[in-house]
Short mmCIF file of C-alpha atoms and ligand atoms in Angstrom, two decimals:
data_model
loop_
_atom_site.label_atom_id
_atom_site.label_comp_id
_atom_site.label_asym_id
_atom_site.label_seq_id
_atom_site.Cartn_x
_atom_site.Cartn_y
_atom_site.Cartn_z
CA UNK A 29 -17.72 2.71 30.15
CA UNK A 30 -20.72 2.77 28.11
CA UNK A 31 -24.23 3.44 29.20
CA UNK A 32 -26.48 0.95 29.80
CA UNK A 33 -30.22 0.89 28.82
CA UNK A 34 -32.05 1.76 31.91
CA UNK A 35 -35.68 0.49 32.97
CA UNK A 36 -36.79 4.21 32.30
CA UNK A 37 -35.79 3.47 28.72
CA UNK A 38 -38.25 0.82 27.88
CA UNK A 39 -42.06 0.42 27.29
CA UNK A 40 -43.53 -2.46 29.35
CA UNK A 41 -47.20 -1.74 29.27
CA UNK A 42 -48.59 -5.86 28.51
CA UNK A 43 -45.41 -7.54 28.39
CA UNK A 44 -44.02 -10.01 29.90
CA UNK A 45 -41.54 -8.58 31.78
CA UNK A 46 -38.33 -11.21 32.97
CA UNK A 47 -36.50 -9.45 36.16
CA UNK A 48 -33.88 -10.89 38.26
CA UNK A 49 -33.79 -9.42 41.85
CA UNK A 50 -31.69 -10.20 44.74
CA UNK A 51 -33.64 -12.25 47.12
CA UNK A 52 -30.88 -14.10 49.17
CA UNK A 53 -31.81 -13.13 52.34
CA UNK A 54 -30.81 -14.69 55.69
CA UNK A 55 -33.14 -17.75 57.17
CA UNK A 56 -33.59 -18.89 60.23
CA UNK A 57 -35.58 -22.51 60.13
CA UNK A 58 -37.37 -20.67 57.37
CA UNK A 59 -38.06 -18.04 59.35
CA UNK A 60 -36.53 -14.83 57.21
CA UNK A 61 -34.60 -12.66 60.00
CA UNK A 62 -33.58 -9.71 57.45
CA UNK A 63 -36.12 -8.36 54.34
CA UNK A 64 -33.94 -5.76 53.50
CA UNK A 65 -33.23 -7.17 50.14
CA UNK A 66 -36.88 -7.48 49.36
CA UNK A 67 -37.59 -4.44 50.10
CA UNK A 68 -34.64 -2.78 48.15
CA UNK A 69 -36.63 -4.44 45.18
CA UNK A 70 -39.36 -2.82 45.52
CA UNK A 71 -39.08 0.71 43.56
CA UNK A 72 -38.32 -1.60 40.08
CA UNK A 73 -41.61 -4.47 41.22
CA UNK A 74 -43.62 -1.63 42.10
CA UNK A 75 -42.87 0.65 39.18
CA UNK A 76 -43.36 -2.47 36.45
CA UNK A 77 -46.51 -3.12 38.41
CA UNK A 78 -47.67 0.39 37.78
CA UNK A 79 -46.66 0.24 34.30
CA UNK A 80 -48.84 -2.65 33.80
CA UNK A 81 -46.17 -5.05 32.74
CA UNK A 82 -46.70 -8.96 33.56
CA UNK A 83 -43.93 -9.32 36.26
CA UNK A 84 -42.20 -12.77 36.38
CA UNK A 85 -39.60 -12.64 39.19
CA UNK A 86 -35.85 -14.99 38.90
CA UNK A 87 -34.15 -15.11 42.66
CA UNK A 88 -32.11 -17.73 44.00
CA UNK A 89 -31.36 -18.83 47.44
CA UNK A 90 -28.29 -19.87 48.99
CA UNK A 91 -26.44 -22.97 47.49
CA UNK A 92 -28.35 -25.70 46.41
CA UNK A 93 -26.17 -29.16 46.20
CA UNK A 94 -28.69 -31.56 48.09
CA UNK A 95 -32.10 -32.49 47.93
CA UNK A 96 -32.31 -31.54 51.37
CA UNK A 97 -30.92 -27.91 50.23
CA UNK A 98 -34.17 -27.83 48.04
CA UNK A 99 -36.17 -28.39 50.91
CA UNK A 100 -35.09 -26.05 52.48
CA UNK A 101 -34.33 -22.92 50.19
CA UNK A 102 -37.35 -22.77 47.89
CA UNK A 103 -38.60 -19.61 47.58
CA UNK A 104 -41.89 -20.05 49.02
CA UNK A 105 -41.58 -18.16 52.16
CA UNK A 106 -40.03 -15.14 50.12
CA UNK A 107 -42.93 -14.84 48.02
CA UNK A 108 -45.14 -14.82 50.93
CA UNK A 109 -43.01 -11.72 52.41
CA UNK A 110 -42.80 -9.92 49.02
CA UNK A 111 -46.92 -10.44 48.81
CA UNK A 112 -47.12 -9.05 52.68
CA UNK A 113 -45.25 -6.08 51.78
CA UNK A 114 -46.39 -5.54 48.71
CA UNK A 115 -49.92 -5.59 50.11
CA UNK A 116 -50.80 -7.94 46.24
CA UNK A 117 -51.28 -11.41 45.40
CA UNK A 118 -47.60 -13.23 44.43
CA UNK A 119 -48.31 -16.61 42.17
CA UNK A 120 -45.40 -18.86 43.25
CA UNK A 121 -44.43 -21.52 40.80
CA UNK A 122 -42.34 -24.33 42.85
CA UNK A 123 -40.68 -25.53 39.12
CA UNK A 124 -37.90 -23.56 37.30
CA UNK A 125 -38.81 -25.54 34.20
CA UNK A 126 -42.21 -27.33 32.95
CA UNK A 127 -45.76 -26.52 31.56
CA UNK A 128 -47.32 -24.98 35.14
CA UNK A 129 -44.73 -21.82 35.00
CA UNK A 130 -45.49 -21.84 31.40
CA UNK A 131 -48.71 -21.73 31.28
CA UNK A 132 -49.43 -19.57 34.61
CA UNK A 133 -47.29 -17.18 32.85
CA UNK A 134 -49.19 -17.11 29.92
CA UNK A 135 -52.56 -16.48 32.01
CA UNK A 136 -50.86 -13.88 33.86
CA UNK A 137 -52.94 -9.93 33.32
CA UNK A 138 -51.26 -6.50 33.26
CA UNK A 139 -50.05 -5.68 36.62
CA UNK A 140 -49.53 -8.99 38.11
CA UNK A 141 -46.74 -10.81 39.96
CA UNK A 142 -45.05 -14.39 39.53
CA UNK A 143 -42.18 -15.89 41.23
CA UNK A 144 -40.27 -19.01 39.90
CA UNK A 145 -38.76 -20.86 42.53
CA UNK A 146 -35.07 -20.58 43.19
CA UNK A 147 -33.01 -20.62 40.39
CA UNK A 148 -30.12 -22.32 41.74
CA UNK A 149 -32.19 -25.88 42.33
CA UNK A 150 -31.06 -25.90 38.48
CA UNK A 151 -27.54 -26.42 39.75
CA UNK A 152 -28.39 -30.28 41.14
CA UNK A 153 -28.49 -31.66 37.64
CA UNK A 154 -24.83 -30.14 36.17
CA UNK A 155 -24.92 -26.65 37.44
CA UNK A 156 -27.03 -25.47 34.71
CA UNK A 157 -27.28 -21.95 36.66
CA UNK A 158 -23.93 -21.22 38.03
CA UNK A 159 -22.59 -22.16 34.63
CA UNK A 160 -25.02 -20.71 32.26
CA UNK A 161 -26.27 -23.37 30.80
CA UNK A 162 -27.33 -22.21 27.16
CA UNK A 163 -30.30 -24.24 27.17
CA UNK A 164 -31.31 -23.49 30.61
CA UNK A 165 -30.65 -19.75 29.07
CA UNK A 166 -32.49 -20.21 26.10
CA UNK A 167 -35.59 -21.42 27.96
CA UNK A 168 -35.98 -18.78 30.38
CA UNK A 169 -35.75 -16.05 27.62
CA UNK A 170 -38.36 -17.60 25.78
CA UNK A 171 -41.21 -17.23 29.04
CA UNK A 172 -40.80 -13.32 28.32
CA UNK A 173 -41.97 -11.22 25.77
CA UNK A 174 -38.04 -9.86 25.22
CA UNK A 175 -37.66 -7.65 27.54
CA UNK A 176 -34.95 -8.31 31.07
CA UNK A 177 -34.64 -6.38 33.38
CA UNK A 178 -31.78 -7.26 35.90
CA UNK A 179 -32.17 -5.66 39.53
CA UNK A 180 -29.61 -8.22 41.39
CA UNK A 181 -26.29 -6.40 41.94
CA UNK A 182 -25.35 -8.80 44.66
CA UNK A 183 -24.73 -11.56 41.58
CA UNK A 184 -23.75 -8.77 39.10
CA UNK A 185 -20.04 -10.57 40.14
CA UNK A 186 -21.53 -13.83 38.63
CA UNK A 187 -22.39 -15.04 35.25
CA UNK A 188 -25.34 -17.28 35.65
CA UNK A 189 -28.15 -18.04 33.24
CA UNK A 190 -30.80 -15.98 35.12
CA UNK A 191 -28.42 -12.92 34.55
CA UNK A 192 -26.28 -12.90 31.71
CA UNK A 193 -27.96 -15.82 30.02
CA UNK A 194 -31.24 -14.43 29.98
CA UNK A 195 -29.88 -11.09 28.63
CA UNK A 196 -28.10 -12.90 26.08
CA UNK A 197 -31.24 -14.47 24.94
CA UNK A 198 -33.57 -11.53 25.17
CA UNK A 199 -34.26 -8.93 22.91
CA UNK A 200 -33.24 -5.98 25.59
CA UNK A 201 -31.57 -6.05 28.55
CA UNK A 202 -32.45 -3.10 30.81
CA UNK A 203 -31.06 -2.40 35.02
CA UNK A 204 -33.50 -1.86 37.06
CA UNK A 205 -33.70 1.15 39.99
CA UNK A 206 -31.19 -0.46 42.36
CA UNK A 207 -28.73 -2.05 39.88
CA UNK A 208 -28.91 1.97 38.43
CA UNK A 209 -28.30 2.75 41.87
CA UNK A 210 -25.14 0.69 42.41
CA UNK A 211 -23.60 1.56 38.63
CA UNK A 212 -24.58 5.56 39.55
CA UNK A 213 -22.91 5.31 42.64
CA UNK A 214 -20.04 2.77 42.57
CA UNK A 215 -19.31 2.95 38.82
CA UNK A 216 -19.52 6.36 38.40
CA UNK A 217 -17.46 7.32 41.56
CA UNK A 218 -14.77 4.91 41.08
CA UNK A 219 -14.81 6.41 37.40
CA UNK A 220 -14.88 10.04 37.79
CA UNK A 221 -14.41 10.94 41.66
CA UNK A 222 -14.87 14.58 42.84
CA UNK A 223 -11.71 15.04 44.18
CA UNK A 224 -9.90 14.61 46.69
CA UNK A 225 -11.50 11.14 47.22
CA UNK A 226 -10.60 9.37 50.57
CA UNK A 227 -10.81 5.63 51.01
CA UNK A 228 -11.07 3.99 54.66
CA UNK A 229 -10.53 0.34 54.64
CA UNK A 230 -10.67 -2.15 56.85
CA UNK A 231 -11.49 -5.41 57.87
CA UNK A 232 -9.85 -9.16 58.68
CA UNK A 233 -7.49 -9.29 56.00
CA UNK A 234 -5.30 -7.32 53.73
CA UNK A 235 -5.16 -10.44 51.31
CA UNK A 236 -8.81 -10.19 50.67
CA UNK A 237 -8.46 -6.42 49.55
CA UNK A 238 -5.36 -6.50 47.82
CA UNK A 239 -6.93 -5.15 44.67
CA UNK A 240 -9.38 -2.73 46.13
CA UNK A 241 -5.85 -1.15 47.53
CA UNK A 242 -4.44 -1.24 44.12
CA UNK A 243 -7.12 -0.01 42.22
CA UNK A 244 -7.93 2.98 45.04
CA UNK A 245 -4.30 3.83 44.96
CA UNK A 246 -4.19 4.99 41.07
CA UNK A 247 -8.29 6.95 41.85
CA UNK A 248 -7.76 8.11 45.33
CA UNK A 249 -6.05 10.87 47.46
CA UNK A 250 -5.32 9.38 50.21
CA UNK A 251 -6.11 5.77 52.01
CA UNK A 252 -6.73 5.30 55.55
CA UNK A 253 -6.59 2.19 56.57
CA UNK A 254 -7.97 0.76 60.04
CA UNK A 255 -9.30 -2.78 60.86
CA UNK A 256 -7.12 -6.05 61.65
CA UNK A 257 -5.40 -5.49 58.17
CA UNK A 258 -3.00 -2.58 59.46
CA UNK A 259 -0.95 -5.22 61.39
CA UNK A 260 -0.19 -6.73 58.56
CA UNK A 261 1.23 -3.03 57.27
CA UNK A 262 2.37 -2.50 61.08
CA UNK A 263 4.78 -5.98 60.93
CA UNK A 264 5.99 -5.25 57.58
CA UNK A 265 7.51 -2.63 58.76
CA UNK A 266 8.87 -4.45 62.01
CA UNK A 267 6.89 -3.35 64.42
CA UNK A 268 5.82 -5.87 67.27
CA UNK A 269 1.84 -6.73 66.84
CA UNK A 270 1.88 -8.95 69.80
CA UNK A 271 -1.18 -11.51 69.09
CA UNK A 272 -2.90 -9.36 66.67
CA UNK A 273 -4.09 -10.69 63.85
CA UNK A 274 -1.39 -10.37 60.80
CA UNK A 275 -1.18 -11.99 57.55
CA UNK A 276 2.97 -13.64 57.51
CA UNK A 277 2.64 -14.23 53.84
CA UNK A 278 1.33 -10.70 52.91
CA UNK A 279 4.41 -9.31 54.50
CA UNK A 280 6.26 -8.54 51.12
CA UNK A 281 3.06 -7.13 49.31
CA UNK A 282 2.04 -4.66 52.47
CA UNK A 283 6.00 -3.41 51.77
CA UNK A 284 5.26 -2.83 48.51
CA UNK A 285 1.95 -1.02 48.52
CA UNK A 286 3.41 1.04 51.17
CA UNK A 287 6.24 1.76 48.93
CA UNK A 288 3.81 2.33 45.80
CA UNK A 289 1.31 4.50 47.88
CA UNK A 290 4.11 7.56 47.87
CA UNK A 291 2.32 8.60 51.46
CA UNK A 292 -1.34 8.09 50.52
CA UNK A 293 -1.35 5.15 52.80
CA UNK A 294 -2.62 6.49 56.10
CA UNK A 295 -1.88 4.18 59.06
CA UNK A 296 -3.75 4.32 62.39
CA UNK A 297 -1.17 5.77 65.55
CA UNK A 298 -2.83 4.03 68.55
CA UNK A 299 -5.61 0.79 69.09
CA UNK A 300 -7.28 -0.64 71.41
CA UNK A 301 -5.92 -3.90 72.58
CA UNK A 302 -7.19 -6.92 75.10
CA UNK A 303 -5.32 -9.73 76.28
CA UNK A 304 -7.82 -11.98 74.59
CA UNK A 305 -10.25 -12.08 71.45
CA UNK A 306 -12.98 -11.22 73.85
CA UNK A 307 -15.05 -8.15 74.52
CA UNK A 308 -14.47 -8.40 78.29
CA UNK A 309 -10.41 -8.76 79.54
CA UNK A 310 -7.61 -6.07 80.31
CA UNK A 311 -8.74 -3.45 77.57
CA UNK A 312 -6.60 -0.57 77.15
CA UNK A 313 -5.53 1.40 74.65
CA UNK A 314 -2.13 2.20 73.42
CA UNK A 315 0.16 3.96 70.79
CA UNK A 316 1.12 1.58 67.66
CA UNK A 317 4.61 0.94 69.00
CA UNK A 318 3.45 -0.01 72.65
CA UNK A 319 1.71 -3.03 71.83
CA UNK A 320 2.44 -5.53 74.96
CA UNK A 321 3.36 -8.82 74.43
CA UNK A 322 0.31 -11.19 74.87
CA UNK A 323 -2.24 -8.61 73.67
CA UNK A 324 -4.25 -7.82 70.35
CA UNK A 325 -4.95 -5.08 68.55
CA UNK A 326 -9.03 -5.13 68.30
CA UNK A 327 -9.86 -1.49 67.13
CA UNK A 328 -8.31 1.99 66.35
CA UNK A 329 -7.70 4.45 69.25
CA UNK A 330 -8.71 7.93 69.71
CA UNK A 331 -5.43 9.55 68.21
CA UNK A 332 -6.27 7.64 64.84
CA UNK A 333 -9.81 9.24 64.95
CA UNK A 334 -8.60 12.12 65.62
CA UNK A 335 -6.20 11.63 62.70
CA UNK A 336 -8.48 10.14 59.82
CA UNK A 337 -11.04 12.68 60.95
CA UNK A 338 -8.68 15.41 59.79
CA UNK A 339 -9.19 13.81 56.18
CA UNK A 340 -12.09 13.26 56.10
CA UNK A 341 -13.34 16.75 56.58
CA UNK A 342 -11.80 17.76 53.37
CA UNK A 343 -12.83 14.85 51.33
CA UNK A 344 -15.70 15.85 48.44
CA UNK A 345 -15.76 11.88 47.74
CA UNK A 346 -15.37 9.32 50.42
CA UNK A 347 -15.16 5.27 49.98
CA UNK A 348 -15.74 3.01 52.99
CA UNK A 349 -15.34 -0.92 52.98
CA UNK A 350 -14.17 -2.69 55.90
CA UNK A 351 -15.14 -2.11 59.47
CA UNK A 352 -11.98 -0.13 61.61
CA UNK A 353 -12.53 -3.45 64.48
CA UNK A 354 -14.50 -6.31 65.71
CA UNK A 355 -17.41 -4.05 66.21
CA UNK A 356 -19.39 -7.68 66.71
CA UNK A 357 -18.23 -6.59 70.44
CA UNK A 358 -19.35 -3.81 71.91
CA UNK A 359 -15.92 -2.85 73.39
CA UNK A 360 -14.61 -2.59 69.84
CA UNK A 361 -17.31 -1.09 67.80
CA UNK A 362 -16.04 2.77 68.88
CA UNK A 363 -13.84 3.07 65.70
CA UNK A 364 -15.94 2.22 63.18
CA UNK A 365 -18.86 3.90 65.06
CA UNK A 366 -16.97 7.35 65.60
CA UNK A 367 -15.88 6.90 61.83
CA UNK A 368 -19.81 6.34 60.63
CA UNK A 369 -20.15 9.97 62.54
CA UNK A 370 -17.28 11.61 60.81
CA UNK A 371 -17.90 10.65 57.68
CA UNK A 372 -21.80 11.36 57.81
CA UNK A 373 -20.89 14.86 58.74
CA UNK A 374 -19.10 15.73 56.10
CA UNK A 375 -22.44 17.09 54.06
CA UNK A 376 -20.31 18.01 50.71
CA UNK A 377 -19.28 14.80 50.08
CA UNK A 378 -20.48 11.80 48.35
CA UNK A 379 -20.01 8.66 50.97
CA UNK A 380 -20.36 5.24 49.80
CA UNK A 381 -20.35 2.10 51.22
CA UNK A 382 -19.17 -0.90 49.64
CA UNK A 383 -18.71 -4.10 51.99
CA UNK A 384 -21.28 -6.32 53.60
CA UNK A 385 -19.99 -6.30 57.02
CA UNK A 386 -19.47 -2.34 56.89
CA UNK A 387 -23.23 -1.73 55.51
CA UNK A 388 -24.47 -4.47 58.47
CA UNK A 389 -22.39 -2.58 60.91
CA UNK A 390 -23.32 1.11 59.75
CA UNK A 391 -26.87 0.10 59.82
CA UNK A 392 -26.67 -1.67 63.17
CA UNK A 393 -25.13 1.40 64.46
CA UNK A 394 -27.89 3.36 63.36
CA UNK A 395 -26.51 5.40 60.31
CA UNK A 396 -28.78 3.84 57.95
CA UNK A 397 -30.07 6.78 56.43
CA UNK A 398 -26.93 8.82 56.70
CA UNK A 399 -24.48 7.76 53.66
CA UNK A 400 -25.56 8.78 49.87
CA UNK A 401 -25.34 4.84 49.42
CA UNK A 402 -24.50 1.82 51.00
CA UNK A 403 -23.93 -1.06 48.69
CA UNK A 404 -26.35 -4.21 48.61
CA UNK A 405 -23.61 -6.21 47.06
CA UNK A 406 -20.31 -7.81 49.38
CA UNK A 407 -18.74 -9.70 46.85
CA UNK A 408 -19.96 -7.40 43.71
CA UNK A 409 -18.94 -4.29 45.86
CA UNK A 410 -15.54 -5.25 46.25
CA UNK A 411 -15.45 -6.34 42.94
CA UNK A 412 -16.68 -3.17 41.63
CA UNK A 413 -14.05 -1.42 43.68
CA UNK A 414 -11.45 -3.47 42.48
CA UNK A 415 -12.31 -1.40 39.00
CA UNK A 416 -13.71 -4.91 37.57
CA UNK A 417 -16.65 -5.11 35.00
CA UNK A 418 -19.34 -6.77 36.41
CA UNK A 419 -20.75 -9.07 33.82
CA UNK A 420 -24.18 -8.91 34.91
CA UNK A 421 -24.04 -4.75 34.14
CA UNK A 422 -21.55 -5.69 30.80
CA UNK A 423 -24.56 -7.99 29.30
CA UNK A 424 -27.37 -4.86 29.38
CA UNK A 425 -27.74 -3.29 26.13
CA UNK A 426 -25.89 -0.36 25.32
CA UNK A 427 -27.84 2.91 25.10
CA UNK A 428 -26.27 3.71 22.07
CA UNK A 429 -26.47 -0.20 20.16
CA UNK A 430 -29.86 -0.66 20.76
CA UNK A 431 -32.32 -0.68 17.64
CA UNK A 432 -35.36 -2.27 19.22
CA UNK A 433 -38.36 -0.37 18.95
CA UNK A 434 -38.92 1.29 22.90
P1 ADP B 9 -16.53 -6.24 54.59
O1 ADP B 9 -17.51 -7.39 54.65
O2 ADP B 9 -17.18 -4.93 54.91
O3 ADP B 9 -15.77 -6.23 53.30
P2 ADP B 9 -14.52 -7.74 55.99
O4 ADP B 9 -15.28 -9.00 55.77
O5 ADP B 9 -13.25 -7.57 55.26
O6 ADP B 9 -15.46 -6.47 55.77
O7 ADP B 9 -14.12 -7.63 57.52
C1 ADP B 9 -15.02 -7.69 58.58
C2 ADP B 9 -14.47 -8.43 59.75
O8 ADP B 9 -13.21 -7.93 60.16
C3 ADP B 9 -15.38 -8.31 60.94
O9 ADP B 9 -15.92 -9.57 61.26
C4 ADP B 9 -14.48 -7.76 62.05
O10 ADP B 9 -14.70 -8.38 63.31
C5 ADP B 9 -13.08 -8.14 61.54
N1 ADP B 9 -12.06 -7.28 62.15
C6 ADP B 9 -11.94 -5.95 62.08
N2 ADP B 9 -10.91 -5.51 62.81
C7 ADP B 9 -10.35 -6.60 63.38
C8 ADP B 9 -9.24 -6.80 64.27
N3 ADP B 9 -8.49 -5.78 64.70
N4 ADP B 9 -8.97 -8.08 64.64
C9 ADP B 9 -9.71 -9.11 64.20
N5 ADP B 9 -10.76 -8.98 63.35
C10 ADP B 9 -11.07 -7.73 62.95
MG1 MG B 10 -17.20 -9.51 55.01
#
């Protein structure tokens, strides 16, 4: 993997500085119920800011294929919340094309902040965004001075014009502090683990991790694996799951990662099961091969703790995506709860998070602070761990290619 030009690389000092960030935060009748994403912007705003760069921020906002969608995802009330917390005036330009941006950009001083409204309202007239639109591409570049620097690793999956076509189109192409984050972390670990590297997954389904297990089993020691996916593991190997949940057509594949894993594939020796998908019913828990008829697994038991706790202690590098059970319900958020605490006190070890419900669920359960990183991306973590290259880290300029004066 080659190294990418970093914001720390680059002189900004005047410039017009183009940055995407990840602003795709939850709404609730435009009310926004979860800043985190701003706020995980703000070390890469704040430092161009200091720099005295001319800051002109690309976001986007759900899925725009309405009018009504425009309505109601601009970016408006974002740039109000990134203004509040960044305790500074945010110029908000409702047009992603057209002579206001252009020429509020051009009046912008040193130090100041401008938001464009949400890139994806370019997607009602042919999808210009999603499908990086050259043109589109073209004209975004040209509102900068050269200089991009992309901060959005939850679109680093995607290659959109305010990504990859505005790198392509610039003269540099830089990450910013949490995309350096995310490559540091992710990258590098999936890379070049210390060893012995653990993995825990989890989760619904085994068919939407298929190649996060394939690409952990060639980098890691061993790989526990918890959540409603086990039954799938548990049936393949003719066990009775009762109603738990179980993928029928993944039947043949959970044989043969089992069979490829050589013993690396740790499987959980007791849950927690209910009589109904509830958080309230006839709860017990039981050993694997005890399942009653009319009952589903909805978490792992204490044995399995017990069990992947033993591993985890002698980890030096430990992966996490995919909750251990439907820790929505507070009758089956033990598991992934007791695994938050066993990983977090393994001190040697570099813990990572990669998996939107697992960082919402370690956060919620108060371990926020605990891991080295949790991952802002869902679908560009699991990418990432599927050993992928992201295109919107493959456009930046390589430290080593890159002749432009800095
Ligand atoms: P992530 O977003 O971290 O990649 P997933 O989306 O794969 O995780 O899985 C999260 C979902 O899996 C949660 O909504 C959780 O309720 C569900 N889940 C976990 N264990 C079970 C289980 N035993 N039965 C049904 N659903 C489960
Ligand atoms: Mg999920």
């Amino acid at each position: 993997m080659s190294k990418k030009l970093t914001i720390d690389d680059i002189e900004v000092m005047g410039k017009k500085v183009l940055v995407r960030v990840d602003f795709n935060v939850p709404l609730k009748d435009s009310i926004i119920t979860d800043d985190n994403r701003i706020k995980a912007a703000l070390p890469t705003i704040n430092y161009l800011i200091n720099q005295g760069a001319k800051v002109i921020l690309f976001a986007h906002l759900s899925k725009i294929k309405t009018i009504e969608d425009q309505e109601k995802y601009t970016l408006k009330p974002i740039a109000q919340r990134l203004s509040e917390i960044l305790k500074k005036d945010v110029i908000f330009i409702n047009q992603t094309q057209g002579e206001k941006l252009e020429k509020s950009i051009n009046s912008l001083h040193n130090g100041e902040v401008l938001m464009v409204e949400n890139t994806r309202f370019e997607d009602l007239d042919g999808k210009k965004e999603s499908l990086n639109n050259e043109d589109l591409a073209k004209y975004w570049a040209s509102l900068g001075d050269g200089i991009f620097v992309n901060d959005a690793f939850g679109t680093a999956h995607r290659t959109h014009a305010s990504n990859v076509g505005i790198a392509k189109y610039s003269e540099i192409a830089v990450s910013g502090y949490l995309l350096e984050k995310e490559i540091k972390f992710i990258g590098n670990t999936i890379n070049n683990p210390n060893k012995p590297l653990v993995a825990i997954l989890g989760g619904a389904k085994v068919s939407d991790k298929i190649n996060v297990i394939e690409n952990l089993l060639n980098k890691a020691d061993y790989i526990l694996i918890g959540g409603a996916m086990m039954f799938t593991f548990f049936k393949a190997q003719g066990y009775n799951v009762g109603s738990s949940l179980y993928e029928e057509d993944k039947l043949d594949l959970a044989r043969d990662l089992l069979f490829k894993a050589k013993g690396k594939i740790i499987l959980p020796i007791d849950c927690i099961v209910n009589n109904s998908f509830n958080n309230q019913g006839e709860i017990q828990e039981v050993l694997i091969d005890k399942i009653p008829n009319g009952f589903m697994g909805l978490d792992i038991g204490s044995a399995t703790l017990n069990l992947f706790a033993e591993y985890i202690k002698q980890a030096q590098t430990i992966i996490w995506n995919g909750p251990m059970g439907v820790f929505e319900m507070s009758n089956f958020a033990k598991g992934t709860s007791r695994l938050c605490q066993e990983i977090t006190k393994n001190k040697k070890a570099i813990t990572i998070i990669g998996g939107g419900d697992s960082a919402s669920a370690a956060i919620n359960l108060g371990f926020e602070n605990e891991f080295s990183h949790i991952s802002t991306g869902g679908g560009a973590s699991l990418e990432y761990l599927e050993g992928k290259k992201l295109p919107g880290i493959s456009c930046l300029t390589d430290k080593m290619e890159s002749n432009v004066n800095i």
